[in-house]
Structures are given as structure tokens and as C-alpha cells.
Amino acid sequence: MLEKLIYNQRIRTSILFGFILFIIVPTLLVGIFSFVQSIQVIERSVFQTLEYLSTSQENTINTWVKDRKTFIEGLAQDNQLTDPEAQDVANLLLTALKMDSNFLTLVLVDKDGVIKVDPTNQAMGREVEASVIDREYFQQALIGHTYVSEVLLSRSNNEPVMFFATPIRKNEEIVGVLFGVVHIEAITQLVQHNYPGDYGESYLVSETGLMLSQSKFTEQPTAFRLQMKEVPIEVIVKGGAGKSIYQNYLDKRVFGVYRWLPEIQMGLVVEKEYTRALLEYGLTTYIKVAISSILIISLFILYAMYYSRRLSQPIELLVDEVNHIAEGSYRSIIDLPANKELKELARAINHMSNSQLENKNQLNSLIQRLEQDAESLYEEKNKLARISITDELTGLHNRRYLRQELHRLTHLSKSLQKNISVLSLDLDRFKVVNDTYGHDTGDIVLKEFANLLRSSQRGTDVVGRFGGEEFIVIIPFVGGRQVKEIAERIRQAVSDFTFDANHNNIHVTVSIGVVTLIPSPDEPTQKVVEQLLKEADKGLYQAKNSGRNKVIHIDLTNGN
């Protein structure tokens, strides 16, 4: 049977059959079995490790929260808080802050929500917020129990913080509330200190899927910027726990264990990169695969040794020469002292070598031309991309890009229910500058005005030229009062600036219309965008009609 299948067939058929019989079939069988078994074992092991880490981190966080609650509850029992002298209370709270560095500040509030003592902000000369009566942490504490808030954005500096609030009692009657402010980094550092190896991480997410921690794998800020994938969030928002393999926020395949932490109203996600986890946990599996491979190779060697004896010397020489050709030596000339058939084969190989050399030269020349063309196309593409979003005169963003960013930031503000503001700026009597000094001078004034706006721009602001002498500034997630202060600073900077255009010292002023609102969740984003532009133009029109060089702020955050 073996004689018929191998020895009485053509060499090509015999080698093919032997390869299939001794290499492919055993390799597939062993490989499939080993792979399936190994993957199952590794996945169970990885999930067990991640679940252990997740439980450990949850216990650490719960202990940390319990310690903060115990600390602030104990502090609230101090008699100085129930019959306070402001300076004594401030000294008491400052001393307490030194005892627990997790708190940014400790604040005493009366039962009407009016802040009585805020030692940290008062000591630094900051303006103290008058009332917190509308805050849930105050209302919950006033009911009579210690309350830990979800992550909120601080009204004073827009930073993500949590509040620990507890009632202050006098003769069993609640007379006020003591609350402490903790930056979100205090908690994120707890999970980041106990992460699953170099290729894994632990992070916290909100119930809406926003990442609250800074990613260890990217330099760009991720807190409150990245929206998590649906797989873990669907479980977390229901207050549950789970594990699965999915694509994470970096679009990498990962093992993930996730759960809701009711104590801090956040989700905890522990991930490990899928491929790296297999490598770290699969040593035994790979040893089995290696042993199987060695056995298979040994069978192949035995087969080759057995069958090679039946090959003639001319064929071995042909193999050597063909290997030279495979390595790129196309100049070999084969001349065999052999039978006619082998000589014909040698001539065919020589012809193939010459053809391959010619084809290689042609291909290299074609590749070189294609690379040059591709480089030119890439440069043109980048140039067109920059032109499509940039105003040619000022170098700022153009009208098209401004509308795109306004739509994106409005949608984000609507999702987060945060403020978004638009400043519409127009140079006063700019036509007089053009008529008096010429359009070239007017263009220089526009460029210098653009530089002023650029120097006043914050990292999250979007600044651009809307058309003519009209400019737009988009400011997301900032309170109305601070936005108006920004607009006033721009107006004052322009008023104080002397424009040097073609040796002409020119003074111009700017009128600014400002609108601030919180988009309604039910209102279409495009409609909100048009409302922002319309209200900003209305404010600009009022500023122009009231004497120019003014800022008119339309604050719609309270539905006005």
C-alpha cells in the first residue's frame, strides 16, 4: 500500500502526500487540540486573577470611604461646630485637614445651606460660594445621615470632586452640615496602585460610561473625555458585575472584569490585554506545543532522510542552484552532466533566472516611482486637509470648522448637562480702517487681532474667523460669570492694544456678544447650535447699538 502511494508516483506527488500525511495532519490535530484546551485554561486563570484584583480594589475603596466617613462624622461631633466662633472653627478645620490629606477642604454650612466657614478658600483669598442649598449632598445630610456624592464638577475650578457630607447635631437637633471635598484623583490612585501588570490597568467610570481616571496608556487627558465601550457599561449601569472579552477604549482586545461600586456611585473596570495575558499565563501550553512541534519535525526529518536516498545527484544539484535563485542569485548558470530531461530542466531554470532578474529590475523601478507618487499625494492630502479647516488670512479655524466643533461640543454639553458659551466678536468701525489705510493695512489689523485672540485662548476653547471682521470663540463647560470675565479681558486687551500696520499706529475696539446656556436633553443639537449663534449675534447687535466697545452677556442657563 505504501509502495503504491509513494514510490510508484511522481516525485511531486510523493512529496505532497508525505507532507500532508506526516506534517499537516498531525500538526493540525495537535495544534487544534492544544490551542482549544490552552485558551480555555488561560482564560479561566486570567479571569480569576482579575476578579481577585477587582475584589481587592473594591475592598480598598470601601475601606477608604469608610475611613473618610468615620473621620468626618467624628469631626462633626466637636462642640465647637455647634456654637461656633468663625476663627475657632476655621482653625479646627485647618487642623483636621492636616490630619487627613485626602480632603481638599472642609466646609461648615448652616441648616439653611449658607456657608459659614470655608477655611481653605478664605485663607487663599478666594471667593467663597454663598449657598449649597440646591446640592444633593447637603439635602441628604440634612435628612440625618452621612452621604457620599457621585463625581461632580467643582463650581470653583471645574475639577472633578466628591463630597462627604454629614449632619451636625445639637441636642439631637440638626443645626448644620459639615462636608469635605475630595478630588477624584484620591480614589483613582487607589486603583492605579494595584493594577494587573504592565499591560493591564484599572480605572473608574461614571454611570453614563465616561472615564473618570487618567489612562496609563495615553498622554492625552482621558478623565471626562473618553466614552467607554458598550460591553462593560451595559452591566455597570444596572448595578451589576460581569466579565468578558471585548474591545476596550483603545480598540484593543482585552480581558475585562467590571462591577458597580455603590459606595462611591462609580463603576470599576479591571482590564488585561488579551495577547499579553495569553503569553504571561500560557507557559505550560506553549511547552506542550513546542514538544508536539519537535515530534512532528522529527517525523519529517526521518521521512526526508529515508526518501532523499532515492533522489539522484543531479536533482540535488538542481535543488542547490534553485535555492541560490530563491536567495536572489539570478546570475547562476546551470550546466549539468546529466540526461536530456535534466538538461532541459536546467535550461528552463536558467531562463527563469534571467526572467526573474529582469522582472525584479522592472518591479524595483516601478516601486520607486510609486513611492515618489505616493509621497507627493500624501503631502497634497495633508495640505488640503489643513486648508479645509483654516482661515487663509489669520491662520485661525474657518467657518466650516467652527460649525463642526460647535455641533460636537454642543452635543457633548447636552450629554453632560454642562454649560456651553459662544462669543461673537466684531471689530468696531473696521470699514473706516479699510477706507482710510487700505485693505492691506486692514488685513494686518485682522491678523494681529487674531493673534490677540490666540494668546487669550485656553486649551479647551475653539477660536476662529466666522467671516469678514467677525470672529467666534467657543467656550465649553465654564460658568457664565467666568465666560463674561474672559470676554471683558479680550475687550480690554483690544482696547489697550496699538495695531502696528504698515507703520501706522491704529487703535480699534471690539464689541462682543456672549451667550451661555445648558442644552436641553430633548432638543436637537442642530437647533441648539443655531440658537447659540442667533443669541450671540443678538448680544453683538446690542453691544454695537449701546455705543460699541462693550460686552453684552445673555445668560440662558436658568431658562431666562
Coordinates of C-alpha atoms in Angstrom, one line a residue:
M1 CA 0.0 0.0 0.0
L2 CA 2.8 2.4 1.0
E3 CA 4.7 1.4 -2.2
K4 CA 1.8 2.4 -4.4
L5 CA 1.2 5.7 -2.7
I6 CA 4.8 6.9 -2.6
Y7 CA 7.3 5.0 -4.6
N8 CA 5.3 4.5 -7.8
Q9 CA 4.2 8.1 -8.1
R10 CA 5.8 11.3 -9.4
I11 CA 8.3 12.9 -7.1
R12 CA 5.9 16.0 -6.7
T13 CA 3.0 13.7 -5.8
S14 CA 5.1 11.6 -3.3
I15 CA 6.4 14.7 -1.5
L16 CA 3.0 16.3 -1.4
F17 CA 1.4 13.1 0.0
G18 CA 4.2 12.7 2.6
F19 CA 3.9 16.4 3.7
I20 CA 0.2 16.0 4.1
L21 CA 0.5 12.7 5.9
F22 CA 3.4 13.5 8.3
I23 CA 3.2 17.3 8.7
I24 CA -0.1 18.9 8.1
V25 CA -2.5 16.3 9.6
P26 CA -0.6 15.8 12.8
T27 CA 0.1 19.5 13.2
L28 CA -3.5 20.4 12.7
L29 CA -4.8 17.8 15.1
V30 CA -2.3 18.5 17.8
G31 CA -2.4 22.3 17.2
I32 CA -6.2 22.5 17.3
F33 CA -6.5 20.4 20.4
S34 CA -3.7 22.2 22.3
F35 CA -5.0 25.6 21.3
V36 CA -8.5 25.0 22.4
Q37 CA -7.5 23.5 25.7
S38 CA -4.9 26.1 26.4
I39 CA -7.2 29.0 25.6
Q40 CA -9.8 27.7 28.0
V41 CA -7.4 27.2 30.8
I42 CA -5.7 30.5 30.3
E43 CA -9.0 32.5 30.1
R44 CA -10.2 30.9 33.4
S45 CA -6.9 31.7 35.0
V46 CA -6.8 35.3 33.8
F47 CA -10.4 36.0 34.9
Q48 CA -9.7 34.5 38.3
T49 CA -6.7 36.9 38.7
L50 CA -8.7 39.9 37.5
E51 CA -11.6 39.1 39.8
Y52 CA -9.3 38.8 42.7
L53 CA -7.7 42.2 41.9
S54 CA -11.2 43.7 41.4
T55 CA -12.4 42.4 44.7
S56 CA -9.2 43.7 46.4
Q57 CA -9.6 47.1 44.9
E58 CA -13.3 47.3 45.8
N59 CA -12.4 46.4 49.4
T60 CA -9.6 49.0 49.4
I61 CA -12.0 51.7 48.1
N62 CA -14.8 50.7 50.6
T63 CA -12.3 50.8 53.5
W64 CA -11.1 54.2 52.2
V65 CA -14.6 55.6 52.0
K66 CA -15.5 54.2 55.4
D67 CA -12.4 55.9 56.9
R68 CA -13.3 59.2 55.4
K69 CA -16.9 58.9 56.6
T70 CA -15.7 58.0 60.1
F71 CA -13.3 60.9 60.1
I72 CA -15.9 63.5 59.1
E73 CA -18.6 62.0 61.4
G74 CA -16.2 62.2 64.3
L75 CA -15.2 65.8 63.4
A76 CA -18.9 66.8 63.2
Q77 CA -19.3 65.8 66.9
D78 CA -16.9 68.5 68.1
N79 CA -18.8 71.1 70.2
Q80 CA -17.1 74.0 68.6
L81 CA -19.1 73.3 65.4
T82 CA -22.5 73.7 67.2
D83 CA -21.8 77.0 68.8
P84 CA -19.1 78.4 66.5
E85 CA -16.8 81.3 66.6
A86 CA -15.7 81.6 63.0
Q87 CA -11.9 81.8 63.7
D88 CA -12.0 78.9 66.1
V89 CA -13.9 76.8 63.7
A90 CA -11.5 77.7 60.9
N91 CA -8.6 76.7 63.0
L92 CA -10.3 73.4 63.9
L93 CA -11.0 72.6 60.3
L94 CA -7.5 73.5 59.2
T95 CA -6.0 71.2 61.9
A96 CA -8.4 68.4 60.7
L97 CA -7.2 68.9 57.1
K98 CA -3.6 68.3 58.2
M99 CA -4.8 65.0 59.9
D100 CA -6.4 63.7 56.7
S101 CA -4.7 64.9 53.5
N102 CA -7.3 63.3 51.3
F103 CA -9.6 66.2 51.8
L104 CA -9.1 69.4 49.7
T105 CA -11.2 71.4 52.1
L106 CA -13.7 71.1 55.0
V107 CA -16.7 73.4 55.0
L108 CA -19.3 74.3 57.7
V109 CA -22.8 75.0 56.4
D110 CA -25.8 76.1 58.5
K111 CA -29.2 74.3 58.1
D112 CA -30.3 76.9 55.5
G113 CA -27.4 75.9 53.2
V114 CA -25.4 79.1 53.8
I115 CA -21.7 78.5 54.0
K116 CA -20.3 79.8 57.3
V117 CA -16.7 78.7 57.3
D118 CA -14.5 77.6 54.4
P119 CA -11.0 77.9 55.8
T120 CA -9.1 76.8 52.7
N121 CA -10.7 79.2 50.2
Q122 CA -10.8 82.0 52.8
A123 CA -7.1 81.6 53.6
M124 CA -6.2 81.8 49.9
G125 CA -8.3 84.8 49.3
R126 CA -10.8 83.0 47.0
E127 CA -14.4 84.0 46.7
V128 CA -16.5 81.6 48.8
E129 CA -19.7 80.2 47.4
A130 CA -22.6 81.6 49.2
S131 CA -25.0 78.7 49.4
V132 CA -25.2 75.0 48.7
I133 CA -28.9 74.5 49.4
D134 CA -29.5 73.1 45.9
R135 CA -26.8 70.4 46.3
E136 CA -28.0 66.9 46.8
Y137 CA -25.2 66.1 49.3
F138 CA -26.4 68.9 51.5
Q139 CA -30.1 67.8 51.3
Q140 CA -29.2 64.2 52.0
A141 CA -27.1 65.1 55.1
L142 CA -29.8 67.4 56.3
I143 CA -32.1 64.3 56.4
G144 CA -29.8 62.9 59.1
H145 CA -27.2 60.6 57.6
T146 CA -23.7 60.8 56.2
Y147 CA -23.8 61.0 52.4
V148 CA -21.2 60.4 49.7
S149 CA -21.9 62.1 46.4
E150 CA -21.2 61.0 42.9
V151 CA -18.5 62.7 41.0
L152 CA -19.3 66.3 40.4
L153 CA -17.6 69.2 38.8
S154 CA -16.5 71.8 41.3
R155 CA -18.2 75.2 40.9
S156 CA -15.0 77.0 41.9
N157 CA -12.5 75.4 39.5
N158 CA -14.5 72.9 37.3
E159 CA -12.4 70.0 38.7
P160 CA -14.0 66.5 39.3
V161 CA -14.6 66.1 43.0
M162 CA -16.6 64.1 45.5
F163 CA -18.4 65.4 48.6
F164 CA -18.6 63.7 52.0
A165 CA -21.4 65.4 53.9
T166 CA -22.6 64.6 57.5
P167 CA -25.2 66.4 59.8
I168 CA -24.1 68.4 62.8
R169 CA -26.4 67.9 65.8
K170 CA -27.0 69.9 68.9
N171 CA -29.3 68.3 71.5
E172 CA -30.4 65.7 68.9
E173 CA -31.4 68.5 66.5
I174 CA -29.7 69.0 63.2
V175 CA -28.3 72.5 63.2
G176 CA -26.0 72.4 60.1
V177 CA -23.9 70.2 57.8
L178 CA -20.2 69.6 57.6
F179 CA -18.9 68.5 54.2
G180 CA -15.5 67.6 52.9
V181 CA -14.3 67.9 49.3
V182 CA -12.1 65.1 47.8
H183 CA -10.5 65.2 44.4
I184 CA -11.3 62.2 42.2
E185 CA -7.5 61.5 41.9
A186 CA -7.5 60.4 45.6
I187 CA -9.7 57.4 44.5
T188 CA -8.2 56.8 41.1
Q189 CA -4.8 56.5 42.7
L190 CA -6.1 53.7 44.9
V191 CA -7.0 51.5 41.8
Q192 CA -3.9 52.5 39.9
H193 CA -1.6 51.3 42.6
N194 CA -2.9 47.8 42.3
Y195 CA -3.1 47.3 38.6
P196 CA -2.9 44.0 36.7
G197 CA 0.7 44.1 35.3
D198 CA 2.4 46.3 32.6
Y199 CA -0.2 45.5 30.0
G200 CA -3.3 46.0 32.1
E201 CA -5.0 48.8 34.0
S202 CA -7.8 49.6 36.4
Y203 CA -10.0 52.6 36.0
L204 CA -13.2 54.1 37.2
V205 CA -16.2 55.1 35.0
S206 CA -19.4 57.0 35.7
E207 CA -22.8 55.6 35.3
T208 CA -23.0 57.2 31.8
G209 CA -19.8 55.5 30.7
L210 CA -17.4 58.4 31.0
M211 CA -13.9 57.5 32.0
L212 CA -13.0 59.2 35.4
S213 CA -9.4 58.2 35.6
Q214 CA -6.3 59.1 33.5
S215 CA -5.3 56.3 31.2
K216 CA -1.8 54.9 31.7
F217 CA -1.5 54.1 28.0
T218 CA -2.1 57.6 26.5
E219 CA -0.6 61.0 27.2
Q220 CA -3.8 62.8 26.2
P221 CA -6.2 63.6 29.1
T222 CA -8.9 61.0 29.4
A223 CA -10.8 61.9 32.5
F224 CA -14.3 63.1 31.5
R225 CA -13.3 62.9 27.8
L226 CA -13.5 59.2 26.8
Q227 CA -16.7 57.3 26.4
M228 CA -16.4 53.6 27.3
K229 CA -17.5 50.7 25.1
E230 CA -21.0 49.4 25.5
V231 CA -20.0 45.9 26.7
P232 CA -19.0 46.8 30.3
I233 CA -21.2 49.8 30.6
E234 CA -24.4 47.8 30.0
V235 CA -23.8 45.8 33.1
I236 CA -22.4 48.6 35.2
V237 CA -25.3 50.9 34.8
K238 CA -27.6 48.2 36.1
G239 CA -25.6 48.0 39.3
G240 CA -24.2 44.5 38.4
A241 CA -20.9 42.8 37.8
G242 CA -19.5 40.8 35.0
K243 CA -16.6 39.6 33.0
S244 CA -16.0 39.2 29.2
I245 CA -13.5 39.6 26.4
Y246 CA -14.1 42.8 24.4
Q247 CA -12.5 45.7 22.5
N248 CA -11.6 48.4 25.0
Y249 CA -11.5 52.2 24.6
L250 CA -8.1 51.9 22.8
D251 CA -9.7 49.4 20.4
K252 CA -7.6 46.6 21.9
R253 CA -8.9 43.1 22.7
V254 CA -8.8 42.7 26.4
F255 CA -10.0 40.5 29.3
G256 CA -12.3 42.7 31.4
V257 CA -13.8 42.3 34.9
Y258 CA -16.2 45.1 35.8
R259 CA -18.6 45.9 38.7
W260 CA -20.7 48.8 40.1
L261 CA -19.4 50.3 43.4
P262 CA -22.4 51.6 45.3
E263 CA -20.4 53.3 48.0
I264 CA -18.9 55.8 45.5
Q265 CA -21.5 55.5 42.8
M266 CA -18.9 54.6 40.1
G267 CA -18.0 51.6 38.1
L268 CA -14.7 49.8 38.5
V269 CA -13.1 48.2 35.4
V270 CA -10.0 45.9 35.5
E271 CA -8.5 45.0 32.1
K272 CA -5.6 43.0 30.8
E273 CA -4.5 43.0 27.2
Y274 CA -5.6 39.7 25.6
T275 CA -2.5 38.7 23.7
R276 CA -0.1 39.7 26.6
A277 CA -2.2 37.7 29.1
L278 CA -2.0 34.6 26.9
L279 CA 1.8 35.0 26.8
E280 CA 2.1 35.5 30.6
Y281 CA -0.3 32.7 31.6
G282 CA 0.4 30.2 28.8
L283 CA 3.9 28.8 29.5
T284 CA 2.7 25.2 30.0
T285 CA 0.6 25.3 26.9
Y286 CA 3.5 26.6 24.8
I287 CA 5.8 23.9 26.2
K288 CA 3.2 21.3 25.0
V289 CA 3.0 22.9 21.6
A290 CA 6.8 23.0 21.4
I291 CA 7.1 19.3 22.3
S292 CA 4.5 18.4 19.7
S293 CA 6.3 20.5 17.1
I294 CA 9.6 18.8 17.8
L295 CA 7.9 15.4 17.4
I296 CA 6.4 16.4 14.1
I297 CA 9.7 17.8 12.8
S298 CA 11.4 14.6 13.9
L299 CA 8.9 12.6 11.8
F300 CA 9.6 15.0 8.9
I301 CA 13.4 14.6 9.2
L302 CA 13.1 10.8 9.3
Y303 CA 10.9 10.9 6.2
A304 CA 13.3 13.3 4.4
M305 CA 16.3 11.1 5.3
Y306 CA 14.5 8.0 4.1
Y307 CA 13.3 9.5 0.8
S308 CA 16.4 11.5 0.0
R309 CA 18.4 8.4 -0.7
R310 CA 16.2 7.8 -3.7
L311 CA 17.0 11.1 -5.3
S312 CA 19.8 11.4 -7.8
Q313 CA 22.8 13.6 -7.6
P314 CA 21.7 15.8 -10.5
I315 CA 18.4 16.6 -8.7
E316 CA 20.3 17.6 -5.5
L317 CA 22.5 19.9 -7.6
L318 CA 19.4 21.4 -9.2
V319 CA 17.9 22.0 -5.7
D320 CA 21.1 23.8 -4.6
E321 CA 21.0 26.0 -7.7
V322 CA 17.3 26.7 -7.3
N323 CA 18.0 27.7 -3.7
H324 CA 20.6 30.2 -4.9
I325 CA 17.9 31.7 -7.2
A326 CA 15.5 31.8 -4.3
E327 CA 18.1 33.8 -2.4
G328 CA 18.3 36.3 -5.2
S329 CA 21.3 35.0 -7.1
Y330 CA 19.8 35.3 -10.6
R331 CA 23.2 35.1 -12.5
S332 CA 23.7 31.3 -11.8
I333 CA 24.3 29.3 -15.0
I334 CA 23.4 25.6 -14.5
D335 CA 25.3 23.1 -16.7
L336 CA 24.6 19.5 -15.7
P337 CA 26.3 16.4 -16.9
A338 CA 23.0 14.6 -16.9
N339 CA 20.3 13.1 -19.1
K340 CA 18.4 15.1 -21.7
E341 CA 15.4 15.7 -19.4
L342 CA 17.5 17.2 -16.6
K343 CA 19.4 19.3 -19.1
E344 CA 16.1 20.7 -20.4
L345 CA 15.1 21.4 -16.8
A346 CA 18.4 23.2 -16.3
R347 CA 17.9 25.4 -19.4
A348 CA 14.4 26.2 -18.1
I349 CA 15.8 27.2 -14.7
N350 CA 18.4 29.4 -16.4
H351 CA 15.6 31.1 -18.5
M352 CA 13.6 31.5 -15.3
S353 CA 16.5 33.1 -13.5
N354 CA 17.1 35.6 -16.3
S355 CA 13.4 36.4 -16.5
Q356 CA 13.2 36.9 -12.7
L357 CA 16.2 39.3 -12.8
E358 CA 14.6 41.3 -15.5
N359 CA 11.2 41.4 -13.7
K360 CA 12.9 42.3 -10.4
N361 CA 14.6 45.3 -12.0
Q362 CA 11.4 46.4 -13.6
L363 CA 9.5 46.0 -10.4
N364 CA 12.1 47.9 -8.3
S365 CA 11.8 50.8 -10.8
L366 CA 8.0 50.7 -10.7
I367 CA 8.1 50.6 -6.9
Q368 CA 10.4 53.6 -6.7
R369 CA 8.1 55.6 -9.0
L370 CA 5.0 54.6 -7.0
E371 CA 6.7 55.6 -3.7
Q372 CA 7.5 59.0 -5.1
D373 CA 3.9 59.5 -6.4
A374 CA 2.5 58.3 -3.0
E375 CA 4.7 60.8 -1.1
S376 CA 3.5 63.6 -3.3
L377 CA -0.1 62.6 -2.9
Y378 CA 0.3 62.4 0.9
E379 CA 1.8 65.9 1.1
E380 CA -1.0 67.3 -1.1
K381 CA -3.6 65.5 1.1
N382 CA -2.2 67.0 4.3
K383 CA -2.1 70.4 2.7
L384 CA -5.7 70.2 1.5
A385 CA -6.8 68.9 5.0
R386 CA -5.2 72.0 6.6
I387 CA -6.6 74.4 4.1
S388 CA -10.1 72.9 4.6
I389 CA -10.3 73.9 8.2
T390 CA -8.1 77.0 8.3
D391 CA -8.8 80.7 7.5
E392 CA -6.1 81.7 5.0
L393 CA -5.6 85.2 6.2
T394 CA -5.5 84.8 10.0
G395 CA -4.4 81.2 10.4
L396 CA -7.4 80.6 12.8
H397 CA -10.1 78.0 12.2
N398 CA -12.5 78.8 9.4
R399 CA -16.3 79.0 9.5
R400 CA -16.8 75.4 8.4
Y401 CA -14.6 74.0 11.2
L402 CA -16.2 76.3 13.8
R403 CA -19.7 74.9 12.9
Q404 CA -18.4 71.3 13.2
E405 CA -16.8 72.0 16.6
L406 CA -19.8 73.9 17.8
H407 CA -22.0 71.0 16.9
R408 CA -19.7 68.5 18.6
L409 CA -19.2 70.5 21.8
T410 CA -22.9 71.3 22.0
H411 CA -23.7 67.5 21.7
L412 CA -21.2 66.8 24.5
S413 CA -22.5 69.6 26.7
K414 CA -26.0 68.2 26.2
S415 CA -24.9 64.7 27.2
L416 CA -23.1 66.0 30.3
Q417 CA -25.7 68.8 31.0
K418 CA -22.9 71.4 31.3
N419 CA -22.6 75.0 30.2
I420 CA -21.5 76.0 26.7
S421 CA -20.9 79.6 25.7
V422 CA -20.3 81.3 22.3
L423 CA -18.6 84.7 21.9
S424 CA -19.4 86.7 18.8
L425 CA -16.7 89.4 18.3
D426 CA -16.7 92.2 15.7
L427 CA -14.2 95.0 15.3
D428 CA -15.8 98.4 15.6
R429 CA -15.8 100.7 12.6
F430 CA -13.4 98.4 10.8
K431 CA -14.7 99.8 7.5
V432 CA -13.1 103.1 8.4
V433 CA -9.7 101.4 8.8
N434 CA -10.1 99.8 5.3
D435 CA -11.2 103.1 3.8
T436 CA -8.5 105.2 5.5
Y437 CA -5.5 102.9 5.3
G438 CA -6.3 100.4 2.6
H439 CA -7.3 96.8 2.6
D440 CA -3.7 95.6 3.1
T441 CA -3.5 97.5 6.3
G442 CA -6.9 96.2 7.3
D443 CA -5.7 92.6 6.7
I444 CA -2.7 93.3 9.0
V445 CA -5.1 94.5 11.7
L446 CA -7.1 91.3 11.3
K447 CA -4.0 89.2 11.7
E448 CA -2.9 91.0 14.8
F449 CA -6.4 90.8 16.3
A450 CA -6.3 87.0 15.6
N451 CA -3.0 86.8 17.5
L452 CA -4.6 88.6 20.4
L453 CA -7.5 86.0 20.4
R454 CA -5.0 83.2 20.1
S455 CA -3.0 84.4 23.1
S456 CA -6.2 84.6 25.2
Q457 CA -7.3 81.1 24.2
R458 CA -7.5 78.4 26.8
G459 CA -6.7 74.8 26.0
T460 CA -10.3 73.7 25.6
D461 CA -11.5 76.8 23.7
V462 CA -12.1 76.9 19.9
V463 CA -11.3 80.2 18.2
G464 CA -11.9 81.1 14.6
R465 CA -12.9 83.7 12.0
F466 CA -16.5 83.5 11.1
G467 CA -16.3 86.0 8.2
G468 CA -15.0 89.5 7.5
E469 CA -14.2 91.1 10.8
E470 CA -16.4 88.8 12.7
F471 CA -14.8 86.1 14.9
I472 CA -16.2 83.3 17.1
V473 CA -14.9 81.8 20.4
I474 CA -16.5 78.6 21.7
I475 CA -16.0 78.0 25.5
P476 CA -17.3 74.7 26.8
F477 CA -18.0 73.7 30.5
V478 CA -17.4 77.2 32.0
G479 CA -19.8 79.2 34.2
G480 CA -21.5 82.3 32.8
R481 CA -19.7 84.7 35.1
Q482 CA -16.3 83.4 34.2
V483 CA -17.2 83.5 30.5
K484 CA -18.1 87.1 30.8
E485 CA -14.8 87.9 32.6
I486 CA -13.0 86.2 29.7
A487 CA -14.9 88.4 27.2
E488 CA -14.1 91.5 29.2
R489 CA -10.4 90.6 29.2
I490 CA -10.4 90.3 25.4
R491 CA -12.3 93.6 25.0
Q492 CA -9.9 95.4 27.3
A493 CA -6.8 93.8 25.6
V494 CA -8.0 95.0 22.2
S495 CA -8.8 98.5 23.6
D496 CA -5.3 98.8 25.1
F497 CA -3.5 97.4 22.1
T498 CA -1.9 99.5 19.4
F499 CA -2.0 97.9 16.0
D500 CA 1.2 98.5 14.0
A501 CA 0.1 98.1 10.4
N502 CA 2.4 99.4 7.6
H503 CA 4.0 101.9 10.0
N504 CA 0.5 103.2 11.1
N505 CA -0.4 103.1 14.8
I506 CA -4.1 102.2 14.8
H507 CA -6.4 101.9 17.7
V508 CA -9.6 99.9 17.3
T509 CA -12.2 98.5 19.7
V510 CA -14.2 95.3 19.7
S511 CA -17.9 94.6 20.5
I512 CA -18.7 91.2 21.9
G513 CA -22.0 89.3 22.2
V514 CA -21.9 86.4 24.6
V515 CA -24.4 83.6 25.2
T516 CA -24.3 80.9 27.8
L517 CA -26.8 78.0 28.1
I518 CA -27.2 74.4 29.1
P519 CA -28.6 72.4 26.1
S520 CA -31.9 70.7 26.8
P521 CA -31.5 66.9 26.6
D522 CA -34.7 66.7 24.4
E523 CA -33.8 69.5 22.0
P524 CA -32.0 68.6 18.7
T525 CA -28.3 69.5 18.7
Q526 CA -28.5 71.5 15.4
K527 CA -31.3 73.6 16.8
V528 CA -29.2 74.4 19.9
V529 CA -26.3 75.4 17.6
E530 CA -28.5 77.8 15.7
Q531 CA -29.8 79.2 18.9
L532 CA -26.3 79.8 20.2
L533 CA -25.3 81.7 17.1
K534 CA -28.5 83.7 17.0
E535 CA -28.3 84.8 20.6
A536 CA -24.6 85.6 20.3
D537 CA -25.4 87.8 17.3
K538 CA -28.2 89.4 19.2
G539 CA -25.8 90.3 22.0
L540 CA -23.3 91.6 19.5
Y541 CA -26.1 93.8 18.0
Q542 CA -27.0 95.2 21.4
A543 CA -23.3 95.9 22.1
K544 CA -23.0 97.8 18.8
N545 CA -26.2 99.8 19.4
S546 CA -25.2 100.7 23.0
G547 CA -22.1 102.5 22.0
R548 CA -19.6 99.8 20.9
N549 CA -16.6 98.6 22.8
K550 CA -18.9 96.7 25.1
V551 CA -19.7 93.1 26.2
I552 CA -23.3 92.0 26.3
H553 CA -23.9 88.6 28.0
I554 CA -27.1 86.7 27.5
D555 CA -27.2 84.0 30.2
L556 CA -29.8 81.3 29.4
T557 CA -28.6 78.8 31.9
N558 CA -31.7 79.4 34.2
G559 CA -34.2 79.4 31.3
N560 CA -34.1 83.2 31.1

